[in-house]
Amino acid sequence: MSATTFPLRAEWAKFTTLRSLWTTPLLAVALSAGITAVVQFSYGKTDTSLTEDPMEGVFYGLNFGQVAVVCLGILLVGQEYASGTLATSLAAVPDRVRFFRGKLLLGTGLGLAVGVLSVAGQLAATEASVGLDLSAPGTARALAAGVLYHPLLLVLCLSLTTVLRNQTAALGLLSPMVFLGTTALSAIPGVRDVTQFLPDRAGLYAMRLHDAPDVHYGHTTGLLLAAAWTALAVAAGLRTLRRRDA
């Protein structure tokens, strides 16, 4: 068995046997697609905030579904800190780089799957309710960004939980920050210029079609900013895992 396959299979076994893990991505898809469907069928043809930039309507449910993505990233490693089984996991995979790589691979795969299913569901709901011009400039880029945002956010939260080494602290900090914190901060004049560079705000902006005059970068750059934050978090998580006791 290869050095990569064993940690990944071990992580997959944990994921499929813990209900709190395998139900969370299902919840993420259900929230994103379900809320978009309800909003589009109810208000999609009358609410101008959903029609001026069509992607505002398509990804409306993502504002709620992303919280479940955050929780999944936290749980993939946080439950081992919470239950005290991290030492057992490291005994099975003593190489901490391999151990962390297995979690990153699983997290990336799950994030991509959630992204594809969520975007497909939100797109189908929009097509069935108000319609969408898929040939409009930037549409393919925005939909691709919507898919990629999920694994980036999931891996970011997984890595930050490894840095915090505490599931409760990660849930208490990351979930409300993504759901309400950065949104509230971005509404404050002056602070907005800083918060637009945070990973979730940059990633969400990458999904828009139209430019915002108060955002200081382009849509593609937004996705790159989210990727850069994720890369920094991965490096910090690996450093913490290698230097701290289980």
CSV table of C-alpha atoms in Angstrom, one decimal:
chain,number,residue,atom,x,y,z
A,1,MET,CA,0.0,0.0,0.0
A,2,SER,CA,1.5,3.4,-1.0
A,3,ALA,CA,2.5,6.1,1.5
A,4,THR,CA,-0.5,8.2,0.3
A,5,THR,CA,-3.2,5.6,0.0
A,6,PHE,CA,-3.1,4.3,3.6
A,7,PRO,CA,-3.6,7.7,5.4
A,8,LEU,CA,-6.4,8.6,2.8
A,9,ARG,CA,-8.1,5.2,3.4
A,10,ALA,CA,-7.9,5.7,7.1
A,11,GLU,CA,-9.4,9.1,6.9
A,12,TRP,CA,-12.2,7.8,4.6
A,13,ALA,CA,-13.0,5.1,7.1
A,14,LYS,CA,-13.3,7.7,9.9
A,15,PHE,CA,-15.5,9.8,7.7
A,16,THR,CA,-17.9,7.1,6.6
A,17,THR,CA,-18.3,5.6,10.2
A,18,LEU,CA,-19.0,8.9,12.0
A,19,ARG,CA,-22.5,10.2,11.4
A,20,SER,CA,-21.6,13.8,12.3
A,21,LEU,CA,-19.1,13.8,9.5
A,22,TRP,CA,-21.0,12.2,6.5
A,23,THR,CA,-24.2,14.0,7.2
A,24,THR,CA,-22.6,17.4,7.2
A,25,PRO,CA,-21.8,17.6,3.5
A,26,LEU,CA,-25.4,16.5,2.7
A,27,LEU,CA,-26.6,19.3,4.9
A,28,ALA,CA,-24.3,21.8,3.0
A,29,VAL,CA,-25.8,20.7,-0.4
A,30,ALA,CA,-29.4,20.8,1.0
A,31,LEU,CA,-29.0,24.3,2.5
A,32,SER,CA,-27.3,25.8,-0.6
A,33,ALA,CA,-29.6,24.3,-3.2
A,34,GLY,CA,-32.8,24.3,-1.1
A,35,ILE,CA,-32.6,27.9,0.0
A,36,THR,CA,-31.7,29.1,-3.5
A,37,ALA,CA,-34.7,27.2,-4.8
A,38,VAL,CA,-37.1,28.7,-2.2
A,39,VAL,CA,-35.8,32.3,-2.7
A,40,GLN,CA,-35.7,32.1,-6.5
A,41,PHE,CA,-39.2,30.6,-6.9
A,42,SER,CA,-40.6,33.1,-4.3
A,43,TYR,CA,-38.7,36.4,-5.1
A,44,GLY,CA,-36.4,35.7,-8.1
A,45,LYS,CA,-38.6,37.6,-10.6
A,46,THR,CA,-39.3,40.6,-8.4
A,47,ASP,CA,-36.3,41.2,-6.1
A,48,THR,CA,-33.9,43.5,-8.1
A,49,SER,CA,-31.0,42.5,-5.8
A,50,LEU,CA,-31.2,39.0,-7.3
A,51,THR,CA,-31.5,40.1,-10.9
A,52,GLU,CA,-29.0,42.9,-11.3
A,53,ASP,CA,-26.2,40.4,-11.0
A,54,PRO,CA,-27.8,37.0,-11.8
A,55,MET,CA,-25.1,35.2,-9.7
A,56,GLU,CA,-26.5,36.9,-6.6
A,57,GLY,CA,-29.6,34.8,-7.0
A,58,VAL,CA,-27.8,31.6,-8.1
A,59,PHE,CA,-25.6,31.6,-5.0
A,60,TYR,CA,-28.0,33.0,-2.5
A,61,GLY,CA,-28.2,29.7,-0.7
A,62,LEU,CA,-24.4,29.4,-0.5
A,63,ASN,CA,-24.5,32.1,2.3
A,64,PHE,CA,-26.1,29.5,4.5
A,65,GLY,CA,-24.6,26.3,3.0
A,66,GLN,CA,-21.1,27.5,3.5
A,67,VAL,CA,-21.5,27.3,7.3
A,68,ALA,CA,-21.9,23.5,7.0
A,69,VAL,CA,-18.8,23.5,4.8
A,70,VAL,CA,-16.9,25.3,7.6
A,71,CYS,CA,-18.2,22.8,10.2
A,72,LEU,CA,-17.1,19.9,8.0
A,73,GLY,CA,-13.6,21.2,7.8
A,74,ILE,CA,-13.5,21.7,11.5
A,75,LEU,CA,-14.9,18.3,12.3
A,76,LEU,CA,-12.5,16.4,10.0
A,77,VAL,CA,-9.7,17.1,12.4
A,78,GLY,CA,-11.4,18.7,15.4
A,79,GLN,CA,-13.3,15.6,16.5
A,80,GLU,CA,-10.0,13.9,17.1
A,81,TYR,CA,-8.8,16.7,19.4
A,82,ALA,CA,-12.2,16.7,21.2
A,83,SER,CA,-12.2,12.9,21.7
A,84,GLY,CA,-8.5,12.6,22.5
A,85,THR,CA,-8.0,10.1,19.7
A,86,LEU,CA,-5.4,12.1,17.8
A,87,ALA,CA,-2.6,10.3,19.6
A,88,THR,CA,-4.1,7.0,18.4
A,89,SER,CA,-4.3,8.3,14.8
A,90,LEU,CA,-0.7,9.4,14.9
A,91,ALA,CA,0.3,6.0,16.3
A,92,ALA,CA,-1.3,4.4,13.2
A,93,VAL,CA,0.4,7.0,10.9
A,94,PRO,CA,3.5,8.3,12.7
A,95,ASP,CA,4.6,10.5,9.8
A,96,ARG,CA,2.7,13.7,10.5
A,97,VAL,CA,3.2,15.0,7.0
A,98,ARG,CA,1.5,11.9,5.6
A,99,PHE,CA,-1.2,12.1,8.3
A,100,PHE,CA,-2.0,15.7,7.4
A,101,ARG,CA,-1.8,15.0,3.7
A,102,GLY,CA,-4.5,12.3,4.1
A,103,LYS,CA,-6.8,14.8,5.8
A,104,LEU,CA,-6.1,17.5,3.1
A,105,LEU,CA,-6.8,15.0,0.3
A,106,LEU,CA,-10.1,13.9,1.8
A,107,GLY,CA,-11.1,17.5,2.6
A,108,THR,CA,-10.3,18.6,-0.9
A,109,GLY,CA,-12.3,15.7,-2.5
A,110,LEU,CA,-15.3,16.2,-0.2
A,111,GLY,CA,-15.2,20.0,-0.9
A,112,LEU,CA,-15.1,19.4,-4.6
A,113,ALA,CA,-18.0,17.0,-4.4
A,114,VAL,CA,-20.1,19.4,-2.3
A,115,GLY,CA,-19.2,22.2,-4.7
A,116,VAL,CA,-20.3,20.4,-7.8
A,117,LEU,CA,-23.5,19.2,-6.2
A,118,SER,CA,-24.4,22.5,-4.6
A,119,VAL,CA,-23.7,24.6,-7.7
A,120,ALA,CA,-25.6,22.1,-9.9
A,121,GLY,CA,-28.6,22.3,-7.5
A,122,GLN,CA,-28.5,26.1,-7.3
A,123,LEU,CA,-28.2,26.3,-11.1
A,124,ALA,CA,-31.1,23.9,-11.7
A,125,ALA,CA,-33.3,25.9,-9.3
A,126,THR,CA,-32.5,29.2,-11.0
A,127,GLU,CA,-33.0,27.7,-14.5
A,128,ALA,CA,-36.4,26.3,-13.4
A,129,SER,CA,-37.6,29.5,-11.7
A,130,VAL,CA,-36.2,32.7,-13.4
A,131,GLY,CA,-33.9,31.3,-16.1
A,132,LEU,CA,-30.2,32.0,-16.6
A,133,ASP,CA,-28.2,33.0,-19.7
A,134,LEU,CA,-25.3,30.6,-19.5
A,135,SER,CA,-23.7,32.3,-22.5
A,136,ALA,CA,-23.3,35.6,-20.8
A,137,PRO,CA,-19.7,36.7,-20.4
A,138,GLY,CA,-18.2,35.6,-17.1
A,139,THR,CA,-20.9,33.0,-16.3
A,140,ALA,CA,-18.6,30.0,-16.7
A,141,ARG,CA,-15.9,31.6,-14.6
A,142,ALA,CA,-18.4,32.5,-11.8
A,143,LEU,CA,-19.8,28.9,-11.8
A,144,ALA,CA,-16.3,27.4,-11.7
A,145,ALA,CA,-15.4,29.8,-8.8
A,146,GLY,CA,-18.5,28.6,-7.0
A,147,VAL,CA,-17.3,25.0,-7.2
A,148,LEU,CA,-13.7,25.7,-6.2
A,149,TYR,CA,-14.7,27.9,-3.3
A,150,HIS,CA,-16.0,24.9,-1.4
A,151,PRO,CA,-12.7,22.9,-1.2
A,152,LEU,CA,-10.8,26.1,-0.5
A,153,LEU,CA,-13.0,27.0,2.4
A,154,LEU,CA,-13.1,23.5,3.8
A,155,VAL,CA,-9.3,23.0,3.7
A,156,LEU,CA,-8.9,26.5,5.2
A,157,CYS,CA,-11.0,25.6,8.2
A,158,LEU,CA,-9.5,22.2,8.6
A,159,SER,CA,-6.0,23.8,8.7
A,160,LEU,CA,-7.0,26.6,11.1
A,161,THR,CA,-8.6,24.0,13.4
A,162,THR,CA,-5.2,22.2,13.4
A,163,VAL,CA,-3.6,25.5,14.4
A,164,LEU,CA,-6.1,26.1,17.2
A,165,ARG,CA,-6.0,22.4,18.3
A,166,ASN,CA,-9.5,22.8,19.8
A,167,GLN,CA,-12.8,21.9,18.1
A,168,THR,CA,-14.9,24.0,20.4
A,169,ALA,CA,-12.8,27.1,19.8
A,170,ALA,CA,-12.8,26.5,16.0
A,171,LEU,CA,-16.6,26.1,15.9
A,172,GLY,CA,-17.1,29.2,18.1
A,173,LEU,CA,-14.7,31.3,16.1
A,174,LEU,CA,-14.9,30.3,12.4
A,175,SER,CA,-18.6,29.5,12.0
A,176,PRO,CA,-20.0,32.8,13.1
A,177,MET,CA,-17.1,34.7,11.5
A,178,VAL,CA,-18.0,33.3,8.0
A,179,PHE,CA,-21.8,33.4,8.5
A,180,LEU,CA,-22.1,36.9,10.0
A,181,GLY,CA,-18.7,38.4,11.1
A,182,THR,CA,-17.2,39.3,7.8
A,183,THR,CA,-20.5,40.4,6.4
A,184,ALA,CA,-21.1,42.8,9.3
A,185,LEU,CA,-17.5,44.1,9.2
A,186,SER,CA,-17.8,44.7,5.4
A,187,ALA,CA,-20.7,47.1,6.1
A,188,ILE,CA,-18.6,49.4,8.2
A,189,PRO,CA,-17.1,52.3,6.2
A,190,GLY,CA,-13.3,52.1,6.3
A,191,VAL,CA,-13.2,48.6,7.6
A,192,ARG,CA,-14.7,47.4,4.3
A,193,ASP,CA,-11.4,48.2,2.5
A,194,VAL,CA,-9.7,45.6,4.8
A,195,THR,CA,-12.4,42.9,5.0
A,196,GLN,CA,-12.7,42.6,1.3
A,197,PHE,CA,-9.3,40.8,1.3
A,198,LEU,CA,-10.4,38.2,3.8
A,199,PRO,CA,-10.7,34.7,2.2
A,200,ASP,CA,-14.5,34.3,2.3
A,201,ARG,CA,-15.2,37.8,1.0
A,202,ALA,CA,-12.7,37.4,-1.8
A,203,GLY,CA,-14.0,33.9,-2.7
A,204,LEU,CA,-17.6,35.1,-2.8
A,205,TYR,CA,-16.7,38.1,-5.0
A,206,ALA,CA,-15.1,35.7,-7.5
A,207,MET,CA,-18.6,34.3,-8.1
A,208,ARG,CA,-20.1,37.6,-9.2
A,209,LEU,CA,-20.5,38.7,-12.8
A,210,HIS,CA,-20.4,42.4,-12.4
A,211,ASP,CA,-17.6,44.5,-10.9
A,212,ALA,CA,-18.1,46.4,-7.7
A,213,PRO,CA,-16.6,49.9,-7.6
A,214,ASP,CA,-15.5,49.6,-4.0
A,215,VAL,CA,-13.6,46.3,-4.5
A,216,HIS,CA,-9.9,46.8,-5.3
A,217,TYR,CA,-9.3,43.6,-7.4
A,218,GLY,CA,-10.9,41.5,-10.1
A,219,HIS,CA,-13.0,38.4,-9.8
A,220,THR,CA,-10.2,36.0,-10.7
A,221,THR,CA,-7.9,37.7,-8.3
A,222,GLY,CA,-10.6,37.1,-5.6
A,223,LEU,CA,-10.3,33.4,-6.1
A,224,LEU,CA,-6.5,33.6,-6.0
A,225,LEU,CA,-6.7,35.5,-2.8
A,226,ALA,CA,-8.9,32.8,-1.2
A,227,ALA,CA,-6.4,30.2,-2.5
A,228,ALA,CA,-3.5,32.1,-1.0
A,229,TRP,CA,-5.2,32.3,2.4
A,230,THR,CA,-5.8,28.5,2.2
A,231,ALA,CA,-2.2,27.8,1.3
A,232,LEU,CA,-1.0,29.9,4.3
A,233,ALA,CA,-3.4,28.1,6.6
A,234,VAL,CA,-2.2,24.7,5.4
A,235,ALA,CA,1.4,25.7,6.0
A,236,ALA,CA,0.5,26.9,9.5
A,237,GLY,CA,-1.5,23.8,10.3
A,238,LEU,CA,1.3,21.5,9.2
A,239,ARG,CA,3.8,23.5,11.2
A,240,THR,CA,1.7,23.3,14.3
A,241,LEU,CA,1.1,19.5,13.9
A,242,ARG,CA,4.8,18.8,13.5
A,243,ARG,CA,5.9,21.0,16.5
A,244,ARG,CA,3.2,20.3,19.1
A,245,ASP,CA,2.5,17.1,21.0
A,246,ALA,CA,-0.7,15.3,20.3
